[in-house]
Amino acid sequence: MLIGELALATGASPRALRHYEQAGLISSERAHNGYRVYGERTAVRVGNIRRLLAAGLTLDDVRAFLPCLDGDVTAGPPSAGALRIARERLAVLERRIAARSEVRDRLAAALDEVGAGLAPAAAPSAPERNRPAPAAGTAATARPSG
């Protein structure tokens, strides 16, 4: 199957498929015209790659799953290696979330200090938000006659 057909079958973009190939996760043959041609089983492999990426793993993490990417990676119990990789990735994500939360808290505290005593700017009412801006050269307070 050609890259466009594989993209359609898997929901992955052609760019993502080329990236997976460059990372060594999938492979293709070249047709006489230079087009990439993928085997039918590649769609299963791409589906598993996307499933693992959606779960929060990285392409480097997924590489450890190469031996089982051609089957149903969700069918059997997870291996000790898979659990280790998932736990390590979770720890990385938790550290990143904690760091971002600290930055958010510092920014909120700084805004509280600066904004102490200042009333927050009122949001425009719905009619004001939906009113078209005045045309160039007209007064903003002009009212239609009638």
PDB file of C-alpha atoms in Angstrom:
ATOM      1  CA  MET A   1       0.000   0.000   0.000  1.00  0.00           C
ATOM      2  CA  LEU A   2       1.184   3.529  -0.719  1.00  0.00           C
ATOM      3  CA  ILE A   3       1.805   6.095   2.013  1.00  0.00           C
ATOM      4  CA  GLY A   4      -1.501   7.876   1.363  1.00  0.00           C
ATOM      5  CA  GLU A   5      -3.407   4.612   1.650  1.00  0.00           C
ATOM      6  CA  LEU A   6      -1.596   3.732   4.873  1.00  0.00           C
ATOM      7  CA  ALA A   7      -2.330   7.203   6.229  1.00  0.00           C
ATOM      8  CA  LEU A   8      -6.007   6.798   5.410  1.00  0.00           C
ATOM      9  CA  ALA A   9      -6.141   3.315   6.933  1.00  0.00           C
ATOM     10  CA  THR A  10      -4.459   4.355  10.195  1.00  0.00           C
ATOM     11  CA  GLY A  11      -5.347   8.009  10.731  1.00  0.00           C
ATOM     12  CA  ALA A  12      -1.656   8.910  10.787  1.00  0.00           C
ATOM     13  CA  SER A  13      -0.405  11.678   8.539  1.00  0.00           C
ATOM     14  CA  PRO A  14       2.079  10.855   5.786  1.00  0.00           C
ATOM     15  CA  ARG A  15       4.574  13.032   7.631  1.00  0.00           C
ATOM     16  CA  ALA A  16       4.113  10.961  10.811  1.00  0.00           C
ATOM     17  CA  LEU A  17       4.563   7.759   8.802  1.00  0.00           C
ATOM     18  CA  ARG A  18       7.826   9.037   7.333  1.00  0.00           C
ATOM     19  CA  HIS A  19       8.895   9.983  10.862  1.00  0.00           C
ATOM     20  CA  TYR A  20       8.095   6.480  12.172  1.00  0.00           C
ATOM     21  CA  GLU A  21      10.093   5.049   9.290  1.00  0.00           C
ATOM     22  CA  GLN A  22      13.052   7.335   9.986  1.00  0.00           C
ATOM     23  CA  ALA A  23      12.885   6.237  13.650  1.00  0.00           C
ATOM     24  CA  GLY A  24      13.089   2.598  12.542  1.00  0.00           C
ATOM     25  CA  LEU A  25       9.598   1.656  13.731  1.00  0.00           C
ATOM     26  CA  ILE A  26       8.202   0.800  10.294  1.00  0.00           C
ATOM     27  CA  SER A  27       9.785   0.032   6.952  1.00  0.00           C
ATOM     28  CA  SER A  28       8.869   0.250   3.295  1.00  0.00           C
ATOM     29  CA  GLU A  29      10.084  -0.876  -0.056  1.00  0.00           C
ATOM     30  CA  ARG A  30      10.533   1.491  -2.972  1.00  0.00           C
ATOM     31  CA  ALA A  31       8.499   1.073  -6.135  1.00  0.00           C
ATOM     32  CA  HIS A  32      10.160   1.641  -9.526  1.00  0.00           C
ATOM     33  CA  ASN A  33       8.854   5.215  -9.429  1.00  0.00           C
ATOM     34  CA  GLY A  34      10.412   5.862  -6.000  1.00  0.00           C
ATOM     35  CA  TYR A  35       7.140   5.746  -4.053  1.00  0.00           C
ATOM     36  CA  ARG A  36       7.141   4.075  -0.659  1.00  0.00           C
ATOM     37  CA  VAL A  37       5.215   0.810  -0.608  1.00  0.00           C
ATOM     38  CA  TYR A  38       4.184  -0.638   2.766  1.00  0.00           C
ATOM     39  CA  GLY A  39       3.096  -4.161   3.600  1.00  0.00           C
ATOM     40  CA  GLU A  40      -0.467  -4.802   4.735  1.00  0.00           C
ATOM     41  CA  ARG A  41       0.661  -5.631   8.303  1.00  0.00           C
ATOM     42  CA  THR A  42       2.198  -2.161   8.617  1.00  0.00           C
ATOM     43  CA  ALA A  43      -1.263  -0.770   9.377  1.00  0.00           C
ATOM     44  CA  VAL A  44      -1.434  -2.924  12.525  1.00  0.00           C
ATOM     45  CA  ARG A  45       2.038  -1.775  13.552  1.00  0.00           C
ATOM     46  CA  VAL A  46       1.144   1.910  12.989  1.00  0.00           C
ATOM     47  CA  GLY A  47      -2.065   1.481  14.988  1.00  0.00           C
ATOM     48  CA  ASN A  48      -0.046   0.081  17.899  1.00  0.00           C
ATOM     49  CA  ILE A  49       2.523   2.863  17.634  1.00  0.00           C
ATOM     50  CA  ARG A  50      -0.230   5.486  17.726  1.00  0.00           C
ATOM     51  CA  ARG A  51      -1.912   3.737  20.671  1.00  0.00           C
ATOM     52  CA  LEU A  52       1.340   3.749  22.664  1.00  0.00           C
ATOM     53  CA  LEU A  53       2.077   7.376  21.768  1.00  0.00           C
ATOM     54  CA  ALA A  54      -1.459   8.369  22.786  1.00  0.00           C
ATOM     55  CA  ALA A  55      -0.849   6.668  26.141  1.00  0.00           C
ATOM     56  CA  GLY A  56       2.016   9.095  26.750  1.00  0.00           C
ATOM     57  CA  LEU A  57       5.035   7.121  25.588  1.00  0.00           C
ATOM     58  CA  THR A  58       7.700   8.605  23.318  1.00  0.00           C
ATOM     59  CA  LEU A  59       9.046   7.146  20.094  1.00  0.00           C
ATOM     60  CA  ASP A  60      12.130   6.024  22.021  1.00  0.00           C
ATOM     61  CA  ASP A  61       9.856   4.267  24.506  1.00  0.00           C
ATOM     62  CA  VAL A  62       7.898   2.636  21.669  1.00  0.00           C
ATOM     63  CA  ARG A  63      11.114   1.268  20.199  1.00  0.00           C
ATOM     64  CA  ALA A  64      11.318  -1.120  23.174  1.00  0.00           C
ATOM     65  CA  PHE A  65       8.006  -2.632  22.023  1.00  0.00           C
ATOM     66  CA  LEU A  66       9.243  -3.529  18.504  1.00  0.00           C
ATOM     67  CA  PRO A  67       8.971  -7.300  19.056  1.00  0.00           C
ATOM     68  CA  CYS A  68       5.242  -7.066  19.774  1.00  0.00           C
ATOM     69  CA  LEU A  69       4.085  -4.183  17.548  1.00  0.00           C
ATOM     70  CA  ASP A  70       2.765  -6.492  14.841  1.00  0.00           C
ATOM     71  CA  GLY A  71       0.184  -8.097  17.132  1.00  0.00           C
ATOM     72  CA  ASP A  72      -2.395  -6.794  19.575  1.00  0.00           C
ATOM     73  CA  VAL A  73      -0.279  -5.023  22.207  1.00  0.00           C
ATOM     74  CA  THR A  74      -3.319  -4.692  24.463  1.00  0.00           C
ATOM     75  CA  ALA A  75      -4.332  -8.370  24.373  1.00  0.00           C
ATOM     76  CA  GLY A  76      -1.914  -9.901  26.833  1.00  0.00           C
ATOM     77  CA  PRO A  77      -0.675  -8.886  30.236  1.00  0.00           C
ATOM     78  CA  PRO A  78       2.032  -6.231  30.167  1.00  0.00           C
ATOM     79  CA  SER A  79       5.613  -7.378  30.489  1.00  0.00           C
ATOM     80  CA  ALA A  80       7.873  -6.239  33.305  1.00  0.00           C
ATOM     81  CA  GLY A  81       9.821  -4.153  30.773  1.00  0.00           C
ATOM     82  CA  ALA A  82       6.668  -2.474  29.488  1.00  0.00           C
ATOM     83  CA  LEU A  83       5.580  -1.634  33.019  1.00  0.00           C
ATOM     84  CA  ARG A  84       9.028  -0.222  33.818  1.00  0.00           C
ATOM     85  CA  ILE A  85       8.944   1.997  30.727  1.00  0.00           C
ATOM     86  CA  ALA A  86       5.415   3.203  31.521  1.00  0.00           C
ATOM     87  CA  ARG A  87       6.331   3.960  35.145  1.00  0.00           C
ATOM     88  CA  GLU A  88       9.443   5.872  34.058  1.00  0.00           C
ATOM     89  CA  ARG A  89       7.426   7.914  31.552  1.00  0.00           C
ATOM     90  CA  LEU A  90       4.781   8.638  34.208  1.00  0.00           C
ATOM     91  CA  ALA A  91       7.478   9.849  36.594  1.00  0.00           C
ATOM     92  CA  VAL A  92       8.861  12.182  33.917  1.00  0.00           C
ATOM     93  CA  LEU A  93       5.387  13.574  33.243  1.00  0.00           C
ATOM     94  CA  GLU A  94       4.708  14.075  36.949  1.00  0.00           C
ATOM     95  CA  ARG A  95       7.970  16.002  37.352  1.00  0.00           C
ATOM     96  CA  ARG A  96       7.082  18.195  34.369  1.00  0.00           C
ATOM     97  CA  ILE A  97       3.598  18.846  35.724  1.00  0.00           C
ATOM     98  CA  ALA A  98       5.023  19.753  39.140  1.00  0.00           C
ATOM     99  CA  ALA A  99       7.501  22.157  37.533  1.00  0.00           C
ATOM    100  CA  ARG A 100       4.785  23.805  35.428  1.00  0.00           C
ATOM    101  CA  SER A 101       2.528  24.060  38.490  1.00  0.00           C
ATOM    102  CA  GLU A 102       5.299  25.854  40.389  1.00  0.00           C
ATOM    103  CA  VAL A 103       5.716  28.332  37.539  1.00  0.00           C
ATOM    104  CA  ARG A 104       1.942  28.877  37.404  1.00  0.00           C
ATOM    105  CA  ASP A 105       1.826  29.468  41.165  1.00  0.00           C
ATOM    106  CA  ARG A 106       4.698  31.985  40.994  1.00  0.00           C
ATOM    107  CA  LEU A 107       3.007  33.850  38.152  1.00  0.00           C
ATOM    108  CA  ALA A 108      -0.324  33.895  39.989  1.00  0.00           C
ATOM    109  CA  ALA A 109       1.406  35.207  43.135  1.00  0.00           C
ATOM    110  CA  ALA A 110       3.187  37.923  41.132  1.00  0.00           C
ATOM    111  CA  LEU A 111      -0.101  38.977  39.548  1.00  0.00           C
ATOM    112  CA  ASP A 112      -1.746  39.042  42.969  1.00  0.00           C
ATOM    113  CA  GLU A 113       1.015  41.319  44.286  1.00  0.00           C
ATOM    114  CA  VAL A 114       0.876  43.672  41.317  1.00  0.00           C
ATOM    115  CA  GLY A 115      -2.881  43.687  41.130  1.00  0.00           C
ATOM    116  CA  ALA A 116      -3.524  44.197  44.858  1.00  0.00           C
ATOM    117  CA  GLY A 117      -6.053  46.972  45.194  1.00  0.00           C
ATOM    118  CA  LEU A 118      -6.745  47.132  41.482  1.00  0.00           C
ATOM    119  CA  ALA A 119     -10.142  46.028  40.289  1.00  0.00           C
ATOM    120  CA  PRO A 120      -9.957  43.536  37.448  1.00  0.00           C
ATOM    121  CA  ALA A 121     -10.958  44.912  34.076  1.00  0.00           C
ATOM    122  CA  ALA A 122     -14.575  44.151  33.406  1.00  0.00           C
ATOM    123  CA  ALA A 123     -15.238  41.902  30.460  1.00  0.00           C
ATOM    124  CA  PRO A 124     -17.412  43.485  27.786  1.00  0.00           C
ATOM    125  CA  SER A 125     -21.038  42.477  27.886  1.00  0.00           C
ATOM    126  CA  ALA A 126     -22.394  40.140  25.211  1.00  0.00           C
ATOM    127  CA  PRO A 127     -23.936  42.938  23.088  1.00  0.00           C
ATOM    128  CA  GLU A 128     -20.642  44.869  23.167  1.00  0.00           C
ATOM    129  CA  ARG A 129     -18.644  41.793  22.135  1.00  0.00           C
ATOM    130  CA  ASN A 130     -20.931  41.091  19.216  1.00  0.00           C
ATOM    131  CA  ARG A 131     -21.216  44.673  17.983  1.00  0.00           C
ATOM    132  CA  PRO A 132     -19.163  45.265  14.811  1.00  0.00           C
ATOM    133  CA  ALA A 133     -16.322  47.742  15.084  1.00  0.00           C
ATOM    134  CA  PRO A 134     -17.108  51.175  13.653  1.00  0.00           C
ATOM    135  CA  ALA A 135     -16.095  51.700  10.045  1.00  0.00           C
ATOM    136  CA  ALA A 136     -12.950  53.710   9.432  1.00  0.00           C
ATOM    137  CA  GLY A 137     -13.635  57.411   9.466  1.00  0.00           C
ATOM    138  CA  THR A 138     -16.883  57.200  11.449  1.00  0.00           C
ATOM    139  CA  ALA A 139     -17.463  58.244  14.995  1.00  0.00           C
ATOM    140  CA  ALA A 140     -17.715  55.363  17.452  1.00  0.00           C
ATOM    141  CA  THR A 141     -20.718  57.012  19.087  1.00  0.00           C
ATOM    142  CA  ALA A 142     -22.683  57.601  15.912  1.00  0.00           C
ATOM    143  CA  ARG A 143     -26.196  56.168  16.023  1.00  0.00           C
ATOM    144  CA  PRO A 144     -28.288  55.303  13.025  1.00  0.00           C
ATOM    145  CA  SER A 145     -31.072  57.748  12.419  1.00  0.00           C
ATOM    146  CA  GLY A 146     -34.493  56.490  12.215  1.00  0.00           C
TER     147      GLY A 146
END
